[in-house]
Short mmCIF file of C-alpha atoms and ligand atoms in Angstrom, two decimals:
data_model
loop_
_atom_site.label_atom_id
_atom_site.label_comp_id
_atom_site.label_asym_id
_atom_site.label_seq_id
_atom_site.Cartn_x
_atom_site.Cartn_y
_atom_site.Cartn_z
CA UNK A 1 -22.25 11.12 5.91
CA UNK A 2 -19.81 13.35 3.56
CA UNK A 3 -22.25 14.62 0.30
CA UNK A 4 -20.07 12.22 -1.72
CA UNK A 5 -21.68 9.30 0.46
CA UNK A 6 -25.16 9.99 -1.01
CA UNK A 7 -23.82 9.01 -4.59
CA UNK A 8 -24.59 5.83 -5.65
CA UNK A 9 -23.21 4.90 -9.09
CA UNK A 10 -25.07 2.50 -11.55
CA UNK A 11 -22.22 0.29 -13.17
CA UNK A 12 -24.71 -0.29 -15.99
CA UNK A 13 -21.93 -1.90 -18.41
CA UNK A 14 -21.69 -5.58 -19.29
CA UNK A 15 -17.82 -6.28 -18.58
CA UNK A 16 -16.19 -6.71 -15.78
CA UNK A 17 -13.39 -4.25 -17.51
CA UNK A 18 -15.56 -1.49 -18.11
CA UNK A 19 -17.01 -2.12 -14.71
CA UNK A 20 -13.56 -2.66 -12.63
CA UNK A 21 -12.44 0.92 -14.69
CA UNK A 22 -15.05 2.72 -13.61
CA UNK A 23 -14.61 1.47 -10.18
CA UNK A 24 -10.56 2.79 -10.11
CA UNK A 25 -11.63 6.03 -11.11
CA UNK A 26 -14.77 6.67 -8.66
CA UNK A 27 -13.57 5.20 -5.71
CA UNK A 28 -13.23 7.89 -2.74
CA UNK A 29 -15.16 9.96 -4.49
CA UNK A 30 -19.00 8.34 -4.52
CA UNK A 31 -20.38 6.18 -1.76
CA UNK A 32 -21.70 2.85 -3.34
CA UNK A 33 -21.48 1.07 -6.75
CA UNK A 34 -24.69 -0.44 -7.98
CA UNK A 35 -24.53 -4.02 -9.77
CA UNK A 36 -27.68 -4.69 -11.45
CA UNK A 37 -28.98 -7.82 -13.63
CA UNK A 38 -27.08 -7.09 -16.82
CA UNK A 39 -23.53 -6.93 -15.05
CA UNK A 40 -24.63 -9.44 -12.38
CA UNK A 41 -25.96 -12.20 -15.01
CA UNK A 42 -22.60 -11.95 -17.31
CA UNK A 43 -20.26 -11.73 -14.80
CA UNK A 44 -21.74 -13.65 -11.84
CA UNK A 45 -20.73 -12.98 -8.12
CA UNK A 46 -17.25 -12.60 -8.98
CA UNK A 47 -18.17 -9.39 -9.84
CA UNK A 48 -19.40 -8.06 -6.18
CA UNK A 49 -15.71 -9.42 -4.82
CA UNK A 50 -13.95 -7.58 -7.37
CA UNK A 51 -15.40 -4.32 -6.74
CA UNK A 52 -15.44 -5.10 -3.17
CA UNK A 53 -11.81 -5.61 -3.09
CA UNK A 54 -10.94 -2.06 -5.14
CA UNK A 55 -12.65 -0.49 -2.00
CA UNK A 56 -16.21 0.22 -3.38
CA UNK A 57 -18.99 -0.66 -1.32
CA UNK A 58 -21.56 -2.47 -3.51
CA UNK A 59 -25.26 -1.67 -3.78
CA UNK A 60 -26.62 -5.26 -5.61
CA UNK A 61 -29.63 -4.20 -7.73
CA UNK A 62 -32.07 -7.32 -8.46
CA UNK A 63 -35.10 -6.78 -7.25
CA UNK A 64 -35.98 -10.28 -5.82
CA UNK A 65 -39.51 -11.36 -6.36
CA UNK A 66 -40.16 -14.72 -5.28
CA UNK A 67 -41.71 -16.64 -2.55
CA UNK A 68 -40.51 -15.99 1.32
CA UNK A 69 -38.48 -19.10 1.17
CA UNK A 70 -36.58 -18.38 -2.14
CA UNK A 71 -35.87 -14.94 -1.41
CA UNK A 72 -34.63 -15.18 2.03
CA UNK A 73 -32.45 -17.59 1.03
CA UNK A 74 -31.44 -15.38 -2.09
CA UNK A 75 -31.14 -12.71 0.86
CA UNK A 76 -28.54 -15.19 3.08
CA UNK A 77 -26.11 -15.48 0.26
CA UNK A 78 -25.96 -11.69 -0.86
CA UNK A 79 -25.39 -10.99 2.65
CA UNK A 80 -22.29 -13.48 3.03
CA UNK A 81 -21.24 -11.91 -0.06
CA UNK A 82 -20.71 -8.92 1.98
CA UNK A 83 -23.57 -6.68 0.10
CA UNK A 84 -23.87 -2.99 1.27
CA UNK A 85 -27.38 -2.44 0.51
CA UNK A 86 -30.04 -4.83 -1.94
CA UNK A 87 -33.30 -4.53 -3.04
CA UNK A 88 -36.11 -6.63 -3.09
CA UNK A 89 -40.07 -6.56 -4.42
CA UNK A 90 -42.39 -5.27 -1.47
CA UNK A 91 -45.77 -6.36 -3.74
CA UNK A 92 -43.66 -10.26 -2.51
CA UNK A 93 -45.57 -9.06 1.03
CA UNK A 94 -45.47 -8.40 4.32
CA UNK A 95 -44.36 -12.44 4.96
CA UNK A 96 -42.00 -12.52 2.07
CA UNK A 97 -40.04 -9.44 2.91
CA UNK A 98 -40.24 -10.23 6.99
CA UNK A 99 -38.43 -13.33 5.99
CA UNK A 100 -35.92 -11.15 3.76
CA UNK A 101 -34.89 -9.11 6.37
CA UNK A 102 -34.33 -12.04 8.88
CA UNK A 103 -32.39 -13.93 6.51
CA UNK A 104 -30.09 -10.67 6.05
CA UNK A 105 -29.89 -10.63 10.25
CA UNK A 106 -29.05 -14.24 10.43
CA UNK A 107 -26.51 -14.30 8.01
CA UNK A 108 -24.86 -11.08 8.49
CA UNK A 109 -21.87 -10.49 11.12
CA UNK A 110 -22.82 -8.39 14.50
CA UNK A 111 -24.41 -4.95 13.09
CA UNK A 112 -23.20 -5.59 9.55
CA UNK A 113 -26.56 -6.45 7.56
CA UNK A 114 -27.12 -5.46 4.22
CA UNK A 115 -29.70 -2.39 4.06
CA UNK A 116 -32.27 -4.36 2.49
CA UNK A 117 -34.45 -1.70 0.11
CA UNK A 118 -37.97 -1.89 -1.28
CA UNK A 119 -39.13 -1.31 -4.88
CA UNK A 120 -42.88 -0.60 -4.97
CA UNK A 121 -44.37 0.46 -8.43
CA UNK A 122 -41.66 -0.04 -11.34
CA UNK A 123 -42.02 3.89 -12.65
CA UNK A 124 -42.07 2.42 -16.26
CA UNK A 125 -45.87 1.14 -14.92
CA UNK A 126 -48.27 4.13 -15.14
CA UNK A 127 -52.02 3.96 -14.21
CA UNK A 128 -53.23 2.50 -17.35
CA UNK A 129 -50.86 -0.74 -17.08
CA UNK A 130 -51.55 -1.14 -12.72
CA UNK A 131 -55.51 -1.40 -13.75
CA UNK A 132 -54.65 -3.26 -16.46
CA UNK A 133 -52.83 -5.62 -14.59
CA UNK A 134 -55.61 -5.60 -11.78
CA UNK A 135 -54.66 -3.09 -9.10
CA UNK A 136 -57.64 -0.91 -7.86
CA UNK A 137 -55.19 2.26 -6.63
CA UNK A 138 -53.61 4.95 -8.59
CA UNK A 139 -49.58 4.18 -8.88
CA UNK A 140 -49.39 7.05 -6.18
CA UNK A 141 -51.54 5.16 -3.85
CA UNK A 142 -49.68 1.86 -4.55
CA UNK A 143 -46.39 3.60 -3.74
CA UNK A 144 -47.32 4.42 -0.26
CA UNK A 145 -49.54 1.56 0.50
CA UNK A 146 -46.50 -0.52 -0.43
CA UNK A 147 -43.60 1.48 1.64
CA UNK A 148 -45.67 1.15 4.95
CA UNK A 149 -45.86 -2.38 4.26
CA UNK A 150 -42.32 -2.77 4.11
CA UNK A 151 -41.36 -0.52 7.01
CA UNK A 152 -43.84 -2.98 8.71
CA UNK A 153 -41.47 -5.88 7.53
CA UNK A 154 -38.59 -4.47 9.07
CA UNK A 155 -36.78 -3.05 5.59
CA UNK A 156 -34.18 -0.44 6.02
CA UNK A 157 -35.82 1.55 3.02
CA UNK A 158 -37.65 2.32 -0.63
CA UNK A 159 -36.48 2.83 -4.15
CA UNK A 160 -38.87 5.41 -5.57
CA UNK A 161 -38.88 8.62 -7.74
CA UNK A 162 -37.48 11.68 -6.59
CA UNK A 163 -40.73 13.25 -7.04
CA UNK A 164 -42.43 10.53 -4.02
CA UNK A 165 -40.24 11.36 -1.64
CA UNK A 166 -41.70 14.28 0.12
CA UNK A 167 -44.58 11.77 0.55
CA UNK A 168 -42.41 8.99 1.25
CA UNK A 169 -40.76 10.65 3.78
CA UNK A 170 -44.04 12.21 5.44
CA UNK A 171 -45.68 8.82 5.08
CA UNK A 172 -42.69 6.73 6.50
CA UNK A 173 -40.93 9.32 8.88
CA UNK A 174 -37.18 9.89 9.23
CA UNK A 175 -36.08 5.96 10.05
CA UNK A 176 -36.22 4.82 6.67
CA UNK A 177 -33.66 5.19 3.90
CA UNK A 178 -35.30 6.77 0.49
CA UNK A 179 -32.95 5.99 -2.10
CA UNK A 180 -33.91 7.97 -6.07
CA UNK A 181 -32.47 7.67 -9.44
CA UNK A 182 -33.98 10.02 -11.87
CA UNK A 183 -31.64 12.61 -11.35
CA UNK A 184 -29.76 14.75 -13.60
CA UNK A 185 -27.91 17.64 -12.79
CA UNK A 186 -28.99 20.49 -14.69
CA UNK A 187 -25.83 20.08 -16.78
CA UNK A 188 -25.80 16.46 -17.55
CA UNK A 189 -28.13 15.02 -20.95
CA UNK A 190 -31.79 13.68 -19.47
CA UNK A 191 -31.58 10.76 -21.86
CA UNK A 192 -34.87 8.51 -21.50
CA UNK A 193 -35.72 9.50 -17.79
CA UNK A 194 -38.50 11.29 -16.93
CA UNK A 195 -39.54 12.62 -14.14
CA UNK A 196 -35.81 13.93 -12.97
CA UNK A 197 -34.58 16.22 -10.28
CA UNK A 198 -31.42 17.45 -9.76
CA UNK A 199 -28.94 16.44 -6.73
CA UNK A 200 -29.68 19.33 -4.77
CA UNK A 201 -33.28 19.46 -5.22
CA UNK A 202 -33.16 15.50 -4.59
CA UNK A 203 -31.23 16.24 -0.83
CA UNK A 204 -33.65 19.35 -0.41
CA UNK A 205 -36.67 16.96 -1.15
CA UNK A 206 -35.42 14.45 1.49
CA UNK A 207 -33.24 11.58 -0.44
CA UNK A 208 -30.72 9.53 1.61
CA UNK A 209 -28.58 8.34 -1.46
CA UNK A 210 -29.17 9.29 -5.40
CA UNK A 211 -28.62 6.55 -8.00
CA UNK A 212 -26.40 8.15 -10.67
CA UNK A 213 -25.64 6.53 -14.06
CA UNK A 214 -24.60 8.30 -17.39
CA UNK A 215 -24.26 11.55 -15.80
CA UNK A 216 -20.94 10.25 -14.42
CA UNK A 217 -20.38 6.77 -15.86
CA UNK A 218 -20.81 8.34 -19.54
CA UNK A 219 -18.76 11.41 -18.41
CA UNK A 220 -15.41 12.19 -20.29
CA UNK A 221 -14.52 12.46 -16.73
CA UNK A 222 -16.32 10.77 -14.46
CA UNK A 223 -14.07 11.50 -11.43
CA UNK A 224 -15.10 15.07 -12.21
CA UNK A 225 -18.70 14.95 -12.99
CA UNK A 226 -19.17 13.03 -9.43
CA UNK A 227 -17.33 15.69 -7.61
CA UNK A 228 -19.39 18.43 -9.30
CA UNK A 229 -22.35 15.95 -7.97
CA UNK A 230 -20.90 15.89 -4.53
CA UNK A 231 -20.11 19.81 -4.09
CA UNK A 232 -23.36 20.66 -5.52
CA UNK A 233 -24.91 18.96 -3.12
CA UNK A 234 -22.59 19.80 -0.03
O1 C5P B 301 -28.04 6.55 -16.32
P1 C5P B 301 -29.10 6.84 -15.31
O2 C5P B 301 -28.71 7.90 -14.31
O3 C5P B 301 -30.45 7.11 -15.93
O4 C5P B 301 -29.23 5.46 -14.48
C1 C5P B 301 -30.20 5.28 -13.50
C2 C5P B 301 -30.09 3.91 -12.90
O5 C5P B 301 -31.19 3.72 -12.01
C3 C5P B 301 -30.14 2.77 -13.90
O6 C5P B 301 -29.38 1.69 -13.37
C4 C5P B 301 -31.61 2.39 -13.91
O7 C5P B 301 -31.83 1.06 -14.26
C5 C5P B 301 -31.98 2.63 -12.45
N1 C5P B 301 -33.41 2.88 -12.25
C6 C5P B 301 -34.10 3.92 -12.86
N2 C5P B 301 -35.43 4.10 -12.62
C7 C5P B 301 -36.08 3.27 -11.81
C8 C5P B 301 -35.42 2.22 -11.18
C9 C5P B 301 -34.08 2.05 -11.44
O8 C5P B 301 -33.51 4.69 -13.59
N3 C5P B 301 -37.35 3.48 -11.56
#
């Protein structure tokens, strides 16, 4: 995998304009293109062909939670629409996400299915809000408890923090994909995340792919800022 691979960019805009722009000026140089809810719910599937067809490999962002039957069959379609990685709930369970990743197998052409990714604690839920809600473990806890379940299930990999992944990656061993946003490069504005890391602290730590939004999509030049991204990483 070149470094450039490892970028993921979030195409967190709400036209298919701003979207398709951002698409003609990355492609080559980042790996995947994320489509999450906002861009997903106003432009609809179209949206995955269109990016598709520029060349860009498309990470679809929305976190099915359902039951096993509704999401696998959420999980068939994505997969005919020729998805390059997706991401579902793991607190669904074991059943739910074992059906997932079937669904993906069924539908997908010969070694072609979508890497089908896990999202265990949301990081906007801290300890206060998981006891709240009814959960005896710390968010920590959770977070690992919840990524062995899903390796379990047959899922290709985890959505988590930069700062899990050392214990991701001890936890779940090398055959799982650990995919981060959260990262800033020490030159790019933090904005309203948190816990960052920077790219090369995030491949030091472990991280298969790094979800990048307005350091490059809010870039003046966002060819540039993702090949400053990919060389300091290299
Ligand atoms: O612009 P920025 O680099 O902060 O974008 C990060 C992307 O990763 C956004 O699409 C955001 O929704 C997503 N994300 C996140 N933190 C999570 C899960 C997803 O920032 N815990």
């Amino acid at each position: 995998m070149k470094p450039a691979d490892k970028i993921i960019v979030a195409l967190d805009v709400k036209t298919e304009k701003e979207a398709l722009a951002l698409v003609k000026k990355l492609k080559g140089k980042v790996g995947v293109f994320k489509i999450g809810k906002e861009l997903f719910t106003a432009c609809g599937p179209a949206i995955v062909k269109k990016v598709q067809k520029l060349g860009g490999k498309v990470f679809l962002d929305l976190k099915f939670h359902d039951i096993p039957n509704t999401v696998a069959k959420a999980v068939l379609q994505a997969t005919k629409l020729g998805v390059y990685m997706m991401t579902i709930h793991t607190s669904g369970g074991v059943e739910m996400m074992k059906a997932a990743t079937q669904a993906a197998k069924e539908a997908a052409p010969k070694g072609k299915a979508p890497i089908l990714l896990g999202v265990t604690i949301l990081t906007s839920l801290d300890d206060k809000t998981l006891k709240e809600i009814g959960f005896k473990y710390t968010p920590e806890q959770m977070v690992i408890r919840l990524a062995k379940m899903a390796k379990a299930a047959g899922l290709g990999g985890i959505v988590s923090s930069p700062k899990e992944v050392k214990k991701l990656r001890k936890a779940l061993g090398a055959s799982m994909f650990l995919v981060t946003p959260g990262i800033r490069p020490i030159w790019a504005a933090v904005g309203d995340q948190k816990r960052i890391m920077t790219p090369k602290d995030a491949v030091k730590a472990g991280v298969d792919f790094m979800v990048i939004g307005r350091p490059i999509t809010a870039s003046k030049n966002p060819a540039q800022a993702a090949d400053l991204i990919a060389k300091e990483i290299a």
